[in-house]
């Protein structure tokens, strides 16, 4: 199986524990970012990381001590120990004038050509998808928001497809949305978004994903299709439970689902996932694959309180999805 992307010699990794029968396993020293990580922030979770100049950079969701989320940048040499900036990102518009956000959360970070794009949920008379870009992780330029409200989950593909940027997204409501399917939208210029199409929705047969679903990390290109890791939510007597699973989308027509796994890949089990600010949440925003070894590092928010790390081999995930289709 072929994966398209970069070699990442310092990708965090830990071998699968003896006797583990799952395709995804957790890092033994989870969580990698704990509570009150910086003075301003009480919790860092659903966050986006990319390899950068032989190190790693990240855009972190930091819930400040007034409860409002903002994005902070951070750096790491090993992808595990992080230096997070005390100050949140100070956005400017394309003319260099301040373009502040009321709030910002659930970032994804996508390298396309020589630019890095940050998509996140922000406010424009209701939650919608903000887009920002940087080349050096020092100057952060905001582009116009992609959609009218309400939309809360924007994930770009890492290259143009048929000449267009493609963004997975999930129309929603203004609250703790009790529904949600994945759509995609296209743009020639990263400003005007259209030709919106349905990709996939909740699955009433699989209870772990019967309430809502949303795209997780930036999809990974393979010769078996785009690997999409996505979160699936169910409603219990005690509230929502967030797990994540996988699907394969057609390379040239990514609104076409080739395979979708029946079973989740990870569900809340460890204490740092089952208890926290919002219990029972595993929410992946980053999956980095080393194309040489096929190793995959998945960074996920745990219980809206911590960042945790899990590992897999990409060919095992793809095999698992194909052998256990819906
Ligand atoms: C979603 C988003 C995520 C969060 C999840 C669970 O709607 O707000 O940031 O992790 O709920 O609280």
Coordinates of C-alpha atoms and ligand atoms in Angstrom, one line a residue:
X1 CA 0.0 0.0 0.0
X2 CA 1.3 3.4 -0.9
X3 CA 0.9 6.5 1.3
X4 CA 1.6 10.0 -0.2
X5 CA 3.3 12.5 2.1
X6 CA 6.5 13.1 4.0
X7 CA 9.2 11.0 5.7
X8 CA 9.1 12.0 9.4
X9 CA 12.1 10.5 11.1
X10 CA 11.2 11.9 14.6
X11 CA 7.5 11.0 14.6
X12 CA 6.5 10.0 18.2
X13 CA 6.1 6.3 18.4
X14 CA 5.7 3.4 20.8
X15 CA 5.3 -0.2 19.7
X16 CA 2.0 -2.0 20.1
X17 CA 1.8 -3.5 23.6
X18 CA 2.1 -7.2 23.8
X19 CA -1.2 -8.9 23.5
X20 CA -3.0 -5.8 22.2
X21 CA -5.6 -6.9 19.6
X22 CA -6.7 -3.4 18.6
X23 CA -5.5 -1.5 15.5
X24 CA -5.1 1.7 17.5
X25 CA -3.2 1.8 20.8
X26 CA -2.6 4.6 23.3
X27 CA 0.7 6.1 24.3
X28 CA 1.7 4.8 27.8
X29 CA 2.5 8.2 29.1
X30 CA -0.8 9.9 28.2
X31 CA -2.0 12.5 28.5
X32 CA 0.9 14.5 27.0
X33 CA -0.6 17.9 27.9
X34 CA -2.1 18.2 31.3
X35 CA -4.3 20.8 33.1
X36 CA -3.3 24.5 33.6
X37 CA -0.5 24.1 31.0
X38 CA 0.1 27.9 30.8
X39 CA -0.9 30.7 33.1
X40 CA -3.7 31.9 30.9
X41 CA -5.2 28.5 30.1
X42 CA -6.9 25.9 32.2
X43 CA -7.2 23.2 29.5
X44 CA -5.6 22.4 26.2
X45 CA -7.2 19.8 24.0
X46 CA -8.5 19.4 20.4
X47 CA -5.4 20.7 18.7
X48 CA -3.5 20.6 15.4
X49 CA 0.1 19.6 14.8
X50 CA 2.3 19.4 11.7
X51 CA 6.0 18.5 11.1
X52 CA 8.0 21.7 10.5
X53 CA 11.7 22.1 9.7
X54 CA 12.6 18.8 11.4
X55 CA 10.6 19.7 14.5
X56 CA 6.9 20.1 15.1
X57 CA 4.6 23.1 15.4
X58 CA 1.1 23.1 16.7
X59 CA -2.0 25.3 16.9
X60 CA -3.6 24.6 20.2
X61 CA -7.1 25.1 21.5
X62 CA -6.6 26.7 24.8
X63 CA -9.6 27.4 27.0
X64 CA -8.7 30.5 29.0
X65 CA -9.5 30.9 32.6
X66 CA -12.6 32.9 31.7
X67 CA -13.8 29.7 29.9
X68 CA -13.4 31.2 26.4
X69 CA -11.3 29.2 23.9
X70 CA -8.5 30.8 21.8
X71 CA -5.7 29.5 19.6
X72 CA -2.1 29.5 20.7
X73 CA 0.9 28.3 18.7
X74 CA 3.5 25.9 20.1
X75 CA 6.7 24.1 19.3
X76 CA 8.3 20.8 20.0
X77 CA 11.3 18.9 19.0
X78 CA 9.9 15.4 19.7
X79 CA 6.1 16.0 19.2
X80 CA 5.5 15.1 22.9
X81 CA 7.0 17.8 25.1
X82 CA 5.5 21.1 24.0
X83 CA 6.4 24.8 24.5
X84 CA 3.1 26.6 24.2
X85 CA 3.0 30.4 23.8
X86 CA 1.5 32.3 26.7
X87 CA -0.3 34.7 24.4
X88 CA -3.0 33.7 21.9
X89 CA -2.4 34.2 18.2
X90 CA -2.9 37.9 17.2
X91 CA -4.5 37.7 13.8
X92 CA -4.2 40.3 11.1
X93 CA -6.1 40.7 7.8
X94 CA -4.5 40.6 4.4
X95 CA -3.6 44.3 4.8
X96 CA -1.9 43.7 8.1
X97 CA -4.6 45.3 10.2
X98 CA -5.7 43.5 13.4
X99 CA -8.5 41.0 12.8
X100 CA -9.3 39.7 16.3
X101 CA -11.6 36.7 17.0
X102 CA -14.2 36.6 19.7
X103 CA -13.3 33.0 20.2
X104 CA -11.6 30.2 18.3
X105 CA -11.6 26.4 18.8
X106 CA -11.0 23.0 17.3
X107 CA -8.3 24.0 14.8
X108 CA -6.9 21.9 12.0
X109 CA -3.6 22.7 10.3
X110 CA -3.1 21.8 6.7
X111 CA 0.0 22.3 4.6
X112 CA -0.9 23.1 1.0
X113 CA 2.1 23.9 -1.3
X114 CA 4.3 26.2 0.8
X115 CA 1.5 27.7 3.0
X116 CA -0.1 26.4 6.2
X117 CA -3.9 26.9 6.6
X118 CA -5.6 26.9 9.9
X119 CA -9.3 26.2 9.9
X120 CA -11.3 26.6 13.1
X121 CA -14.6 27.4 14.6
X122 CA -15.1 31.1 15.3
X123 CA -17.9 33.6 15.7
X124 CA -19.6 35.6 12.9
X125 CA -23.0 36.2 14.4
X126 CA -23.0 32.6 15.4
X127 CA -20.4 29.8 15.0
X128 CA -18.9 29.3 11.6
X129 CA -15.5 28.2 10.0
X130 CA -12.7 30.7 10.1
X131 CA -9.6 30.3 7.9
X132 CA -6.2 31.6 8.6
X133 CA -2.8 31.2 6.9
X134 CA 0.8 31.4 7.9
X135 CA 4.2 30.5 6.3
X136 CA 6.4 31.1 9.4
X137 CA 4.2 30.5 12.4
X138 CA 4.9 34.1 13.4
X139 CA 2.5 36.1 11.3
X140 CA -1.0 34.7 11.1
X141 CA -3.3 36.2 8.4
X142 CA -7.1 35.6 8.5
X143 CA -9.0 35.1 5.3
X144 CA -12.7 35.6 5.1
X145 CA -14.8 33.1 7.0
X146 CA -15.9 30.2 4.8
X147 CA -19.6 29.9 5.5
X148 CA -22.6 31.6 6.9
X149 CA -23.4 30.3 10.4
X150 CA -23.9 27.7 11.7
X151 CA -21.0 25.4 10.9
X152 CA -18.5 24.1 13.4
X153 CA -16.1 21.6 11.9
X154 CA -13.9 22.6 8.9
X155 CA -11.2 20.2 7.6
X156 CA -9.2 20.9 4.4
X157 CA -7.7 18.3 2.1
X158 CA -3.9 18.6 1.9
X159 CA -3.9 19.4 -1.9
X160 CA -6.2 20.7 -4.5
X161 CA -8.4 18.1 -6.2
X162 CA -9.4 18.8 -9.8
X163 CA -8.0 22.3 -9.4
X164 CA -10.0 23.2 -6.3
X165 CA -9.4 23.4 -2.6
X166 CA -11.8 21.1 -0.8
X167 CA -13.1 21.5 2.7
X168 CA -15.1 18.9 4.7
X169 CA -17.5 20.6 7.0
X170 CA -20.5 20.0 9.2
X171 CA -23.5 22.4 9.2
X172 CA -24.9 22.6 12.7
X173 CA -26.9 24.8 15.0
X174 CA -26.0 27.3 17.7
X175 CA -26.0 25.0 20.6
X176 CA -24.6 21.5 21.5
X177 CA -25.9 20.3 18.1
X178 CA -27.8 17.0 18.4
X179 CA -27.4 16.2 14.7
X180 CA -24.6 16.4 12.1
X181 CA -23.5 14.9 8.8
X182 CA -20.3 15.5 6.8
X183 CA -20.5 17.7 3.7
X184 CA -17.8 19.1 1.4
X185 CA -17.3 22.4 -0.3
X186 CA -15.0 23.6 -3.0
X187 CA -13.1 26.8 -3.7
X188 CA -10.8 28.1 -6.4
X189 CA -9.2 30.7 -4.2
X190 CA -9.7 29.7 -0.5
X191 CA -12.2 32.6 -0.3
X192 CA -15.4 31.7 -2.2
X193 CA -16.8 28.3 -1.2
X194 CA -19.5 26.5 -3.1
X195 CA -20.6 23.4 -4.9
X196 CA -21.5 21.9 -1.5
X197 CA -22.0 18.2 -1.5
X198 CA -23.1 15.5 1.0
X199 CA -20.3 13.0 1.9
X200 CA -21.7 10.8 4.7
X201 CA -24.0 11.0 7.7
X202 CA -24.8 9.3 11.0
X203 CA -25.3 5.6 11.0
X204 CA -28.3 4.4 13.0
X205 CA -27.1 0.8 12.9
X206 CA -23.8 1.6 14.6
X207 CA -24.8 3.1 17.9
X208 CA -21.4 4.7 18.5
X209 CA -22.1 7.1 15.6
X210 CA -25.9 7.4 15.6
X211 CA -26.3 11.0 16.8
X212 CA -23.7 13.0 14.8
X213 CA -20.4 12.7 13.0
X214 CA -17.7 15.1 11.9
X215 CA -14.4 15.0 10.1
X216 CA -11.3 14.7 12.3
X217 CA -7.8 15.1 11.1
X218 CA -6.7 16.3 7.6
X219 CA -7.3 13.3 5.3
X220 CA -4.3 11.2 4.3
X221 CA -3.8 10.3 0.7
X222 CA -3.1 6.6 0.0
X223 CA -3.6 4.4 -3.1
X224 CA -6.6 2.9 -1.4
X225 CA -8.3 6.3 -1.2
X226 CA -8.3 9.3 1.3
X227 CA -8.1 7.9 4.8
X228 CA -10.6 10.0 6.8
X229 CA -10.6 9.6 10.6
X230 CA -13.8 11.1 11.9
X231 CA -15.6 11.4 15.2
X232 CA -18.9 9.7 15.9
X233 CA -21.2 10.7 18.7
X234 CA -24.0 8.8 20.6
X235 CA -26.3 10.1 23.3
X236 CA -26.6 8.3 26.6
X237 CA -28.4 9.0 29.9
X238 CA -25.3 10.9 30.9
X239 CA -24.8 12.9 27.8
X240 CA -22.8 12.7 24.6
X241 CA -20.0 10.1 24.1
X242 CA -17.4 10.9 21.4
X243 CA -15.5 8.0 19.7
X244 CA -13.6 8.0 16.4
X245 CA -13.7 5.7 13.4
X246 CA -12.4 5.6 9.8
X247 CA -13.5 5.7 6.2
X248 CA -11.9 5.8 2.8
X249 CA -13.0 8.4 0.3
X250 CA -12.4 8.3 -3.5
X251 CA -9.2 10.2 -4.5
X252 CA -10.7 12.2 -7.3
X253 CA -14.2 12.5 -6.1
X254 CA -14.0 12.7 -2.3
X255 CA -17.7 13.0 -1.8
X256 CA -17.8 9.3 -2.8
X257 CA -17.3 7.0 0.2
X258 CA -15.5 3.8 -0.8
X259 CA -15.5 2.1 2.6
X260 CA -16.6 3.0 6.0
X261 CA -15.7 1.0 9.1
X262 CA -18.5 -0.4 11.1
X263 CA -16.6 -0.3 14.4
X264 CA -14.9 2.6 16.2
X265 CA -11.2 2.8 16.3
X266 CA -11.0 4.3 19.7
X267 CA -13.7 5.0 22.4
X268 CA -13.3 6.7 25.8
X269 CA -11.9 4.1 28.3
X270 CA -9.0 5.6 30.2
X271 CA -9.6 7.9 33.2
X272 CA -8.3 10.9 31.2
X273 CA -10.9 10.2 28.6
X274 CA -13.9 9.3 30.8
X275 CA -13.5 12.1 33.3
X276 CA -12.6 15.7 32.8
X277 CA -14.3 19.0 31.9
X278 CA -16.6 17.0 29.4
X279 CA -16.4 13.3 30.3
X280 CA -16.3 10.6 27.6
X281 CA -14.7 12.5 24.7
X282 CA -11.9 11.4 22.4
X283 CA -11.7 14.0 19.6
X284 CA -8.9 13.6 17.0
X285 CA -7.7 16.7 15.2
X286 CA -4.3 15.5 13.9
X287 CA -3.0 12.3 12.3
X288 CA 0.6 12.3 11.0
X289 CA 1.9 9.5 8.9
X290 CA 5.6 8.7 8.3
X291 CA 5.4 7.4 4.7
X292 CA 8.6 5.3 5.1
X293 CA 7.3 3.1 8.0
X294 CA 3.6 3.6 7.7
X295 CA 3.5 4.6 11.3
X296 CA 0.6 6.9 12.3
X297 CA 0.5 9.2 15.3
X298 CA -3.0 10.4 16.2
X299 CA -3.3 13.4 18.5
X300 CA -6.7 13.7 20.2
X301 CA -8.4 15.8 22.7
X302 CA -9.4 13.8 25.8
X303 CA -12.4 14.8 27.9
X304 CA -12.1 18.4 26.7
X305 CA -9.2 18.6 29.2
X306 CA -6.0 17.1 27.9
X307 CA -4.1 16.1 24.7
X308 CA -3.4 12.4 24.3
X309 CA -1.6 10.4 21.7
X310 CA -2.4 7.1 20.0
X311 CA -0.5 5.1 17.4
X312 CA -1.4 2.8 14.6
X313 CA 0.0 1.4 11.3
X314 CA -1.9 3.0 8.5
X315 CA -2.2 -0.2 6.5
X316 CA -3.7 -2.0 9.5
X317 CA -6.3 0.8 9.8
X318 CA -7.2 0.6 6.1
X319 CA -7.3 -3.2 6.3
X320 CA -9.6 -3.0 9.3
X321 CA -12.0 -0.6 7.6
X322 CA -12.1 -2.7 4.4
X323 CA -12.6 -6.0 6.3
X324 CA -15.3 -4.6 8.6
X325 CA -17.4 -2.4 6.3
X326 CA -20.8 -1.0 7.1
Ligands
LIG1 C1 -18.1 19.6 20.3 C2 -17.0 20.6 20.2 C3 -15.7 20.0 20.7 C4 -15.8 19.3 22.0 C5 -17.0 18.3 21.9 C6 -17.3 17.7 23.3 O1 -19.3 20.2 19.9 O2 -17.3 21.7 21.0 O3 -14.8 21.0 20.8 O4 -14.7 18.5 22.2 O5 -18.2 19.1 21.5 O6 -17.6 18.6 24.2

